[in-house]
CSV table of C-alpha atoms and ligand atoms in Angstrom, one decimal:
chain,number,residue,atom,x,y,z
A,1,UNK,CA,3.4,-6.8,-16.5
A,2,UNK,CA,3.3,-8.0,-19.9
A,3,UNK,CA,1.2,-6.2,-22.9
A,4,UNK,CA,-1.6,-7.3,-23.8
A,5,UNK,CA,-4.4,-9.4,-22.8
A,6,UNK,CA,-3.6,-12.4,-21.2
A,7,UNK,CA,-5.6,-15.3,-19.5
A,8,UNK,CA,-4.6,-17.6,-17.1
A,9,UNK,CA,-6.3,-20.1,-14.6
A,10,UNK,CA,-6.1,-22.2,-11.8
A,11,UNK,CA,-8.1,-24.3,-9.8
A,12,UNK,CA,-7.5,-25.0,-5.9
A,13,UNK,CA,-6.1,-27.9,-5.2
A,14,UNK,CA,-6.7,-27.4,-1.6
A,15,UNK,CA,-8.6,-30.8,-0.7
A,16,UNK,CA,-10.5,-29.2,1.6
A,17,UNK,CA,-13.9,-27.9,2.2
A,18,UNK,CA,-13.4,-24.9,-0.6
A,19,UNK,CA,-13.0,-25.3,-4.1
A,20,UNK,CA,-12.2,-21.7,-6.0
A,21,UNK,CA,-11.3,-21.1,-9.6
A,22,UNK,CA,-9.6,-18.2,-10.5
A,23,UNK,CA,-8.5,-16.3,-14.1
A,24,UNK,CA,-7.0,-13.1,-14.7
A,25,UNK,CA,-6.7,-10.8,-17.9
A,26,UNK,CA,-4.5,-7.7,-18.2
A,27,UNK,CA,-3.9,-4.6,-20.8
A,28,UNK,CA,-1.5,-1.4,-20.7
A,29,UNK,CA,-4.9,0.4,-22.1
A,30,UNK,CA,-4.5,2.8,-25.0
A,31,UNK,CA,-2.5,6.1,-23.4
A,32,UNK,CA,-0.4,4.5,-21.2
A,33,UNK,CA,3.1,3.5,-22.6
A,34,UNK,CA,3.7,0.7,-20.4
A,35,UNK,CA,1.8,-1.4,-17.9
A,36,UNK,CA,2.0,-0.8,-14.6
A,37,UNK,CA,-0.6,-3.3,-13.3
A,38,UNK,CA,0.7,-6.7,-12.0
A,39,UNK,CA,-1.7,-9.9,-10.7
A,40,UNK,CA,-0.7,-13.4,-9.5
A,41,UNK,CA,-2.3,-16.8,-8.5
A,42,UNK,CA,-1.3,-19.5,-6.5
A,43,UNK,CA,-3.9,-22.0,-5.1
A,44,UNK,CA,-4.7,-20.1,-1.9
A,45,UNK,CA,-4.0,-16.5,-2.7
A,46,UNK,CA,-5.0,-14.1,-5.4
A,47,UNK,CA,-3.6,-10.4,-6.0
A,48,UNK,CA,-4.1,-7.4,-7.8
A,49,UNK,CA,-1.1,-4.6,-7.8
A,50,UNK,CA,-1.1,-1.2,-9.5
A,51,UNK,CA,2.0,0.4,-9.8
A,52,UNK,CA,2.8,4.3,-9.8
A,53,UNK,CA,6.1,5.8,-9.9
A,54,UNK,CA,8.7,7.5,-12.5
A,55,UNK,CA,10.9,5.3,-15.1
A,56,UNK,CA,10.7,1.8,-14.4
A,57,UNK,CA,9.0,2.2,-10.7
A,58,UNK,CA,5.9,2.0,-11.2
A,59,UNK,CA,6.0,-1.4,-13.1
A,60,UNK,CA,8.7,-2.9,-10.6
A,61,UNK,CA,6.4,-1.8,-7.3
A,62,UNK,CA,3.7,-3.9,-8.4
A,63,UNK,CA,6.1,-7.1,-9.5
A,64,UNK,CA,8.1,-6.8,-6.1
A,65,UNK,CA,4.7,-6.6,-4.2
A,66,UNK,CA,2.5,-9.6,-5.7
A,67,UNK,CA,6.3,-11.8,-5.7
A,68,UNK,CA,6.3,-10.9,-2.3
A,69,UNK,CA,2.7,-11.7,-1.5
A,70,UNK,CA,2.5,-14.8,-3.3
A,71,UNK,CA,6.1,-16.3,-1.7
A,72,UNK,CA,5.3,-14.9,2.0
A,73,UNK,CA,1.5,-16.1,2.1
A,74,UNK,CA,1.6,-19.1,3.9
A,75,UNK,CA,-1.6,-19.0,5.8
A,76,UNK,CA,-3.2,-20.1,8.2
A,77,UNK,CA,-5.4,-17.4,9.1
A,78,UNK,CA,-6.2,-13.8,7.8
A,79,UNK,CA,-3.5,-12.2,10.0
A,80,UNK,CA,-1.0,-14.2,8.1
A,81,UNK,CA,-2.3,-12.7,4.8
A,82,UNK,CA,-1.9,-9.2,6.1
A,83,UNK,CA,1.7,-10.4,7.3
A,84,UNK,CA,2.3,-11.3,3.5
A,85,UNK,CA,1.0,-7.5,2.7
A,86,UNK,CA,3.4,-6.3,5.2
A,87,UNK,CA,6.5,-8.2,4.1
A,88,UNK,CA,5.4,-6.9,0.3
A,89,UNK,CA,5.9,-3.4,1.8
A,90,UNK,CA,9.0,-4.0,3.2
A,91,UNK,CA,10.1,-5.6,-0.3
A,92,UNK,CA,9.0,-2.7,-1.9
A,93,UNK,CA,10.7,-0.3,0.4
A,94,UNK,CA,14.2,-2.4,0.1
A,95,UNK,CA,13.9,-2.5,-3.8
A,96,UNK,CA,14.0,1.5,-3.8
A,97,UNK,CA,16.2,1.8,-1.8
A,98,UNK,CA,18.9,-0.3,-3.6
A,99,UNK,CA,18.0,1.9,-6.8
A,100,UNK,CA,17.8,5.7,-7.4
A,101,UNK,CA,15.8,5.3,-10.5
A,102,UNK,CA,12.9,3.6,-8.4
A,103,UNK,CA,13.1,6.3,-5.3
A,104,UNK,CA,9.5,7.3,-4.5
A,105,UNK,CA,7.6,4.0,-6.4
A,106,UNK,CA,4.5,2.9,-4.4
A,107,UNK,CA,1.7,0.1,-5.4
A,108,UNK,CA,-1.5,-0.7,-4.5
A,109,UNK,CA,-2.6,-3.9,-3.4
A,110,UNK,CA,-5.6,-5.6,-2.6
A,111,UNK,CA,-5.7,-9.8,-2.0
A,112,UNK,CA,-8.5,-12.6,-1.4
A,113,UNK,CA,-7.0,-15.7,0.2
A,114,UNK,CA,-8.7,-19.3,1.6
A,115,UNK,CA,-7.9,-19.5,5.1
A,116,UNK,CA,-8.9,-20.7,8.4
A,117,UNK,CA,-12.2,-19.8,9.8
A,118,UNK,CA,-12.4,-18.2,13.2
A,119,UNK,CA,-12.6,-20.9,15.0
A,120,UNK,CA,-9.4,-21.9,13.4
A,121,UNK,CA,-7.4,-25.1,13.9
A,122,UNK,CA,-8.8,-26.1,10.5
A,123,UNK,CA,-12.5,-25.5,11.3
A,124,UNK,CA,-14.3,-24.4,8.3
A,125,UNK,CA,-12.4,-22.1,5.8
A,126,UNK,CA,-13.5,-18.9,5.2
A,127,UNK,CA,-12.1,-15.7,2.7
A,128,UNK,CA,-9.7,-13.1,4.0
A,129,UNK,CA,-9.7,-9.9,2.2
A,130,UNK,CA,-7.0,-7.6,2.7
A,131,UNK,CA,-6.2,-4.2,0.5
A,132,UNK,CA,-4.5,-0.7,0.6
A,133,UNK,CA,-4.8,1.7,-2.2
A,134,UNK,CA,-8.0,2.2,-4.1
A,135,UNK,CA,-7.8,-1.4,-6.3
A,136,UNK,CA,-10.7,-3.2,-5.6
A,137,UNK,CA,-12.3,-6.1,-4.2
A,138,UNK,CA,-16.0,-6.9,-5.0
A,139,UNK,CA,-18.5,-9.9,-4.5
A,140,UNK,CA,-20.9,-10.7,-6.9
A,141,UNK,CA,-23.7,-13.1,-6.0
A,142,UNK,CA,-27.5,-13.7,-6.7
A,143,UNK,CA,-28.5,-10.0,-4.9
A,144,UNK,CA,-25.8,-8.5,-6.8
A,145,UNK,CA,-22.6,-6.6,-6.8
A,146,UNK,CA,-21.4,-5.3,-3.2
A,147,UNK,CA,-17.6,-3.4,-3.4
A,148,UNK,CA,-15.7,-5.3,-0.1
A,149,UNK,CA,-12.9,-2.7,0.0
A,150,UNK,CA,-13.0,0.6,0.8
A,151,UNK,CA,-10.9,3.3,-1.5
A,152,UNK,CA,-7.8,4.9,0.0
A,153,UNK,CA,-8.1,7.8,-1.7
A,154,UNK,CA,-8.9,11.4,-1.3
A,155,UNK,CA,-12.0,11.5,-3.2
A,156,UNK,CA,-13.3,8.5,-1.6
A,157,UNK,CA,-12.4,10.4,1.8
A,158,UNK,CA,-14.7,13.1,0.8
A,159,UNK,CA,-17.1,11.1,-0.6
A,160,UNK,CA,-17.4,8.8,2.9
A,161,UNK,CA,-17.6,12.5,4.6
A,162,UNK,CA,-20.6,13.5,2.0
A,163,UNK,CA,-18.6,16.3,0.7
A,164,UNK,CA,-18.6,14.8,-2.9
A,165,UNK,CA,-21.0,12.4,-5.1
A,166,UNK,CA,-19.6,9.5,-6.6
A,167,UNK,CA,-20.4,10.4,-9.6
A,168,UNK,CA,-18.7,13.6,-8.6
A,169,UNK,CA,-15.6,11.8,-7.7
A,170,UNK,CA,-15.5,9.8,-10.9
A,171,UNK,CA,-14.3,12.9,-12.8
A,172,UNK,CA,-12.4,14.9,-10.1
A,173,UNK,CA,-9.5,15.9,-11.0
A,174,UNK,CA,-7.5,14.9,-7.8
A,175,UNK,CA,-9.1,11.1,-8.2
A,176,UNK,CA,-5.7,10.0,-8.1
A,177,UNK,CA,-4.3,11.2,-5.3
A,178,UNK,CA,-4.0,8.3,-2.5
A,179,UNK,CA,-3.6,8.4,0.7
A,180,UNK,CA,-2.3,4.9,1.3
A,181,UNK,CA,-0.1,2.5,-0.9
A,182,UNK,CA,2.7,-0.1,-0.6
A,183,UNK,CA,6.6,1.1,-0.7
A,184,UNK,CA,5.7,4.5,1.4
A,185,UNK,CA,6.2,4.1,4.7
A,186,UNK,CA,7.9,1.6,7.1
A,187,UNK,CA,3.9,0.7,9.0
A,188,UNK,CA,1.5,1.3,6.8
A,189,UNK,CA,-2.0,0.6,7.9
A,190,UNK,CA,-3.6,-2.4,5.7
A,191,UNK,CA,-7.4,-3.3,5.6
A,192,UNK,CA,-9.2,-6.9,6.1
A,193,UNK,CA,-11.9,-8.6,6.2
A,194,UNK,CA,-13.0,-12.2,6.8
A,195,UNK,CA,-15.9,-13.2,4.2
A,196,UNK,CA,-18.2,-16.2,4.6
A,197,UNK,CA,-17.8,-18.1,1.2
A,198,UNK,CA,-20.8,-19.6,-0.7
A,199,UNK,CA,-21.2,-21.5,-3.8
A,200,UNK,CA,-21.3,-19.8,-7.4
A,201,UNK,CA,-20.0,-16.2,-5.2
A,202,UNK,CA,-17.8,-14.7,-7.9
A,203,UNK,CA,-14.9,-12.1,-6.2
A,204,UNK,CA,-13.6,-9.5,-8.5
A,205,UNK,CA,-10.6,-8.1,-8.0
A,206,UNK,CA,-9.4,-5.2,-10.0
A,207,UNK,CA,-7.2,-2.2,-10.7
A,208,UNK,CA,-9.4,1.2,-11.2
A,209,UNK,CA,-8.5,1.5,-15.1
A,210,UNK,CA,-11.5,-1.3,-14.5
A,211,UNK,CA,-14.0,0.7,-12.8
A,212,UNK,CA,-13.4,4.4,-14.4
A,213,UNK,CA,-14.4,3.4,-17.9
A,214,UNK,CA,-17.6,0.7,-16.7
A,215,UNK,CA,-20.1,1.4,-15.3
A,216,UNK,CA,-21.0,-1.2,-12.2
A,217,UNK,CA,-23.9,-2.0,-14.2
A,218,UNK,CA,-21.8,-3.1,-17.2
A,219,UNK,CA,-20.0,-4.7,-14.9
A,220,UNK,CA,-22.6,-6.9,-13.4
A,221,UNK,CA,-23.1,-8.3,-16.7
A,222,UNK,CA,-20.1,-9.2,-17.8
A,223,UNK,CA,-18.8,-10.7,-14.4
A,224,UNK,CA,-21.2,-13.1,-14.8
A,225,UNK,CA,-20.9,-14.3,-18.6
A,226,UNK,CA,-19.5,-17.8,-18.9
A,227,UNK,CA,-16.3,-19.0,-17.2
A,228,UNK,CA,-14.3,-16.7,-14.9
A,229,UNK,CA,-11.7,-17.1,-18.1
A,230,UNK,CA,-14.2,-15.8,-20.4
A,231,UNK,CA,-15.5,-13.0,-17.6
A,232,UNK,CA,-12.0,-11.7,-17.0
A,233,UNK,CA,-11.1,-11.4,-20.3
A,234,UNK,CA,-14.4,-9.2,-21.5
A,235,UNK,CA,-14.0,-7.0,-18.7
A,236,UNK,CA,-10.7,-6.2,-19.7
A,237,UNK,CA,-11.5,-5.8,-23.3
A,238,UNK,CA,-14.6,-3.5,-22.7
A,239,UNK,CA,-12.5,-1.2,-20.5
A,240,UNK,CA,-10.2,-0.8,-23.1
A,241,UNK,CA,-12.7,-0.5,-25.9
A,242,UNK,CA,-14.2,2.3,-23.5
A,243,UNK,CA,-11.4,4.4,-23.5
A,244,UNK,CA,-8.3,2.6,-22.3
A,245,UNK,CA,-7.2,5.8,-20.6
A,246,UNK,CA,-5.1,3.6,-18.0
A,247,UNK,CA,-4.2,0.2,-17.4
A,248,UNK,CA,-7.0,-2.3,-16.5
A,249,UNK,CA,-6.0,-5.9,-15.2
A,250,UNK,CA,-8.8,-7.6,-13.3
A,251,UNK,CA,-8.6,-11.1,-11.6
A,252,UNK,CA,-12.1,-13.4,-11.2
A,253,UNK,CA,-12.1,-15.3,-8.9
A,254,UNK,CA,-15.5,-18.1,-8.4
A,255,UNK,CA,-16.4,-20.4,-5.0
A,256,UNK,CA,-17.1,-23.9,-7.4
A,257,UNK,CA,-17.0,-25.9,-4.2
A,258,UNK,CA,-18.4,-24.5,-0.6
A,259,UNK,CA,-21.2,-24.1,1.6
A,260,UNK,CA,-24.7,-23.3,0.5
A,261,UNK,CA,-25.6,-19.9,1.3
A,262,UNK,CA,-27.8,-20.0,4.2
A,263,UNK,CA,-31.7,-19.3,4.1
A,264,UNK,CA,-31.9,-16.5,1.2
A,265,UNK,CA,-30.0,-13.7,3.5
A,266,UNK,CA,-27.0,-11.4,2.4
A,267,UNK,CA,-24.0,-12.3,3.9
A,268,UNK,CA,-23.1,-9.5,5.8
A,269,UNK,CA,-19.5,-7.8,4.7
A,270,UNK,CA,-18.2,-6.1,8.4
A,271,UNK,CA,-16.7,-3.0,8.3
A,272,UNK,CA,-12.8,-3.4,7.5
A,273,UNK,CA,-10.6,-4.1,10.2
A,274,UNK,CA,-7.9,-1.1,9.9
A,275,UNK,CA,-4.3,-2.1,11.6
A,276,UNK,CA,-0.7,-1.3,11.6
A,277,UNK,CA,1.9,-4.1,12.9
A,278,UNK,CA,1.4,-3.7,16.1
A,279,UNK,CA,-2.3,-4.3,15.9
A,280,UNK,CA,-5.9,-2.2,15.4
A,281,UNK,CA,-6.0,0.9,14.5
A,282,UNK,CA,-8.9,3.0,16.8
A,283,UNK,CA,-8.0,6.5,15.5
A,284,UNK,CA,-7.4,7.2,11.7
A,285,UNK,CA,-5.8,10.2,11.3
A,286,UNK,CA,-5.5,11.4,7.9
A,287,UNK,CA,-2.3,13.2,8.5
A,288,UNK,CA,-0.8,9.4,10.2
A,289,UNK,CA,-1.5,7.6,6.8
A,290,UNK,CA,-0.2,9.7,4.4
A,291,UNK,CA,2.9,8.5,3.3
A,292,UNK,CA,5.9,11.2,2.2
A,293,UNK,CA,4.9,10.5,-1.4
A,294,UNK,CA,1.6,12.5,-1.2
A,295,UNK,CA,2.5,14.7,1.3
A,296,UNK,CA,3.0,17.9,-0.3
A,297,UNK,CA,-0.1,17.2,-2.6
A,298,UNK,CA,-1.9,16.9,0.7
A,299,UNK,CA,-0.3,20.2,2.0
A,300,UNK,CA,-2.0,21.9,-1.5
A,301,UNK,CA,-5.3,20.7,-0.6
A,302,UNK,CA,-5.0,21.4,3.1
A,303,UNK,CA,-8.4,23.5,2.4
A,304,UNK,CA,-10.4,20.8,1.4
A,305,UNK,CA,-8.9,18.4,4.5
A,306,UNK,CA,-10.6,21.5,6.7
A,307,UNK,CA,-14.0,21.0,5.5
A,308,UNK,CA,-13.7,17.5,5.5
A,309,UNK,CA,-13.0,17.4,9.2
A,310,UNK,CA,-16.0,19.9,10.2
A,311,UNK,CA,-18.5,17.6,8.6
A,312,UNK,CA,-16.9,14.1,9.6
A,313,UNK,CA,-18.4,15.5,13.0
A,314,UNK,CA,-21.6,15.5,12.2
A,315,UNK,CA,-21.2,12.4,9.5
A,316,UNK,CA,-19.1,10.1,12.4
A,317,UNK,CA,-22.2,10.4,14.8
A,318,UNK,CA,-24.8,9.4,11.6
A,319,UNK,CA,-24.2,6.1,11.6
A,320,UNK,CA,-25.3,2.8,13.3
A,321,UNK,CA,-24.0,-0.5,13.9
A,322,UNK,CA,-24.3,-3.7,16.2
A,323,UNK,CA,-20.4,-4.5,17.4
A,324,UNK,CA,-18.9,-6.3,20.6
A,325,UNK,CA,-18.9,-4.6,24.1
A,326,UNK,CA,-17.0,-6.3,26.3
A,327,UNK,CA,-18.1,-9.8,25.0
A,328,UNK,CA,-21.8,-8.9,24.5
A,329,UNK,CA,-23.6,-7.8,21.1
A,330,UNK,CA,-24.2,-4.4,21.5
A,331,UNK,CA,-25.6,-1.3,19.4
A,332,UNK,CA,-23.3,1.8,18.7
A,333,UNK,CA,-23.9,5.1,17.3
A,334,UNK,CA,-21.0,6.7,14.9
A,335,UNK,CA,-18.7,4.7,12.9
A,336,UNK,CA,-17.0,1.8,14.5
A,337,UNK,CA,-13.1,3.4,14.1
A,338,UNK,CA,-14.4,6.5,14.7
A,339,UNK,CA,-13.1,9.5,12.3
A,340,UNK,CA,-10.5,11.5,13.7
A,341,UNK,CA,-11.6,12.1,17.3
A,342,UNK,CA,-15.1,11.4,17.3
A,343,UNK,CA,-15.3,7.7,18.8
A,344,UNK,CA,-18.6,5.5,18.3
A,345,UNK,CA,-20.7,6.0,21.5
A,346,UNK,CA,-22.2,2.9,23.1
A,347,UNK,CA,-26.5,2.8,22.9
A,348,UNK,CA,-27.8,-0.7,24.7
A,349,UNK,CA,-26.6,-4.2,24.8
A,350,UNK,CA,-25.9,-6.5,27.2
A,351,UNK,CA,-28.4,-9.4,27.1
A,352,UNK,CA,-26.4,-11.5,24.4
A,353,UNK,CA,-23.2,-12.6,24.9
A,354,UNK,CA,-21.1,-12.7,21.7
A,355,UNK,CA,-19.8,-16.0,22.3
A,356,UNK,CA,-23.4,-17.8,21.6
A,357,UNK,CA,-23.7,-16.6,18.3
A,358,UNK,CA,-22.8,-19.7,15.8
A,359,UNK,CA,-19.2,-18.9,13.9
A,360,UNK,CA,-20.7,-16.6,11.1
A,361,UNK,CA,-22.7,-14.5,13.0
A,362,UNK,CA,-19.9,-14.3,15.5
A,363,UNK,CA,-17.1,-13.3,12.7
A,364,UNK,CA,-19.6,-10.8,11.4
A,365,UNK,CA,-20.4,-9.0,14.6
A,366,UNK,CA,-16.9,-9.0,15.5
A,367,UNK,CA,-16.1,-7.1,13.0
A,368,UNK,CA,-19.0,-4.9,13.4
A,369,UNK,CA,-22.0,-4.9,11.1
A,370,UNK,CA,-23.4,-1.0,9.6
A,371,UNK,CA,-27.2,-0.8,9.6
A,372,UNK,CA,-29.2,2.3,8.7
A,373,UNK,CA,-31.4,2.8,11.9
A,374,UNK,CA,-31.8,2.1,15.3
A,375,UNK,CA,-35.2,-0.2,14.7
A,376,UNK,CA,-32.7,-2.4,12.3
A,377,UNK,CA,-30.4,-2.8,14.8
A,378,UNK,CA,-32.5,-4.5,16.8
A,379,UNK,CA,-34.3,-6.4,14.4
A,380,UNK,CA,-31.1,-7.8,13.8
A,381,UNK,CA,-30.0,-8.8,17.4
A,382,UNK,CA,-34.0,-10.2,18.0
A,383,UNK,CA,-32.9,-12.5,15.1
A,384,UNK,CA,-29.4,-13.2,16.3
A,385,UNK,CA,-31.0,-14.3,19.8
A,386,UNK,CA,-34.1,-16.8,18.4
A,387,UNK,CA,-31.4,-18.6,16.6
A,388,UNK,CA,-29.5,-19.3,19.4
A,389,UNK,CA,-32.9,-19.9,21.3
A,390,UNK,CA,-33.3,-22.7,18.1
A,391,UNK,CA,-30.0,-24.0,18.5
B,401,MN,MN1,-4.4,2.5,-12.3
């Protein structure tokens, strides 16, 4: 992508029931020689791509991959935008192959697209989310700033398994190393979300030059300073000022026209929805997702894997969260894709059937929702059932 900072934005024309405005800034940062990072905007779709890879490949990955996504989106639904990821792999893939200079490039990606809600047949739109690699999607709104996506990387694989901080994994040394991107293998396994949108939500999407020099405090601020234009471009600037040490490109993205957020709660964000082509993933195996690229970086660290997998025992079983069993709302101990081979075990459920729920509610449980405790769990589901009891 170009040098420097640059600001561009676009409003929906999408005459429908959501409205978003969108702007993006960029900068190849004050060490790095060239700029890796690539974004793009249509009306429907937005993308942030960070490149890695020798000579030129790092910089073509990311232009191949946000081409790819922005010419294959076609919507309706969020499926179709994790199609449009899967045919910027494939693009990525063919582009290195063609050229020895680009063997072994890879990109991250992460997307937010308007879509069809899940009642589909163009019921009320909703936001897909869809991302591999460790750019990031956030959502900023009156109770704050909540990171959507989760990190494919290492660190963040040890963090999630309580083995590091995050301020620990802020300055490891091996906070590069992923264990997902774009242009690696033939099926990689992509991450999604549907998101209920509200009016004045911002999204954030960014590249992690953003969020290793800010803090997410700094952050707040400045995502919320005047027009996403005006946002974008002081993120990008105060990374740099910061330090620079890689590229930053960050894309904001704001809901002008939607629904009111309903009665002062969060909006719940589900748990991602992990899947390869041929549909959900139940069993992530580290050693599956870990493309050729990394592999013998992985081997070095083999130690490390070890003691990740004798705590993700104990840390898959921690966890709570309300999911669907069989068509009814149900609580679950573990973690709903399970880690390795330790799959979430059922608790109680089985007086609420799924389908009652209105469309929100529904989407959310679907995709699973993480509580803390037992007790929340079913202060959630006592809630869930006196609003269909009011309805
Ligand atoms: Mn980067």
């Amino acid at each position: 992508m170009e040098d420097g900072i640059g600001v561009g934005s676009r409003r929906s024309r999408r005459q429908r029931s959501l409205r978003l405005e969108a702007a993006w800034a960029t900068h190849m940062g004050r060490v790095r020689e060239v700029n890796q990072d690539d974004s793009g905007i249509t009306d429907e779709v937005f993308v942030v791509a960070d490149g890695m890879g020798g000579h030129r490949g790092g910089e073509v990955a990311s232009a191949v991959a946000v081409e790819t996504m922005l010419e294959s989106f076609v919507g309706p639904d969020r499926t179709s935008l994790v199609r449009a990821v899967r045919d910027a792999n494939r693009a990525v893939l063919e582009r290195a192959a063609g050229d020895t200079d680009l063997t072994g490039m890879g990109t991250t990606l992460c997307a937010l697209a308007i879509v069809d809600g899940p009642g589909g047949q163009g019921g009320d739109e909703v936001l897909a989310v869809a991302n591999i690699g460790d750019s990031r999607v956030y959502r900023y709104d009156i109770d704050g700033l909540v990171q959507v996506t989760d990190d494919h990387s290492l660190v963040a694989d040890l963090v999630r398994a309580g083995e590091l901080t995050e301020e620990e994994a802020k300055v490891h040394p091996q906070r590069n190393i992923l264990t997902r991107a774009l242009g690696i293998e033939a099926d990689p396994i992509i991450d999604s979300w549907e998101l209920q949108p509200a009016r004045n939500d911002r999204y954030l999407l960014c590249s992690d030059g953003l969020f290793n020099e800010l803090d997410d405090g700094r952050i707040v601020e400045l995502v919320d300073a005047g027009s996403v234009a005006e946002a974008a471009n002081s993120l990008v600037s105060e990374a740099v000022a910061a330090g620079g040490h890689d590229n930053v490109t960050v894309l904001v993205v704001e809901v002008v026209d939607g629904p009111e957020r309903s009665s002062g709660s969060r909006l719940p964000i589900g748990r991602a929805r992990p899947e390869r082509s041929r549909g959900h993933v139940q069993d992530l195996n580290p050693g599956d997702e870990t493309g050729m690229m990394f592999r013998t970086v992985m081997a070095s660290i083999a130690v490390l894997l070890a003691a990740f997998v004798l705590v993700a025992g104990v840390w898959a079983r921690q966890g709570w969260f309300i999911g669907s069993d069989d068509g009814d709302v149900a609580i679950f101990r573990g973690r709903p894709v399970g880690i390795l081979w330790f799959d979430p075990i059922f608790v109680e459920g089985g007086d609420l059937r799924v389908s009652l729920l209105d469309d929100s509610t529904r989407a959310a449980v679907e995709q699973t929702i993480d509580v803390g405790t037992l007790d929340e769990a079913r202060h959630y589901i006592e809630r869930f059932r006196a609003d269909v009891n009011d309805r």
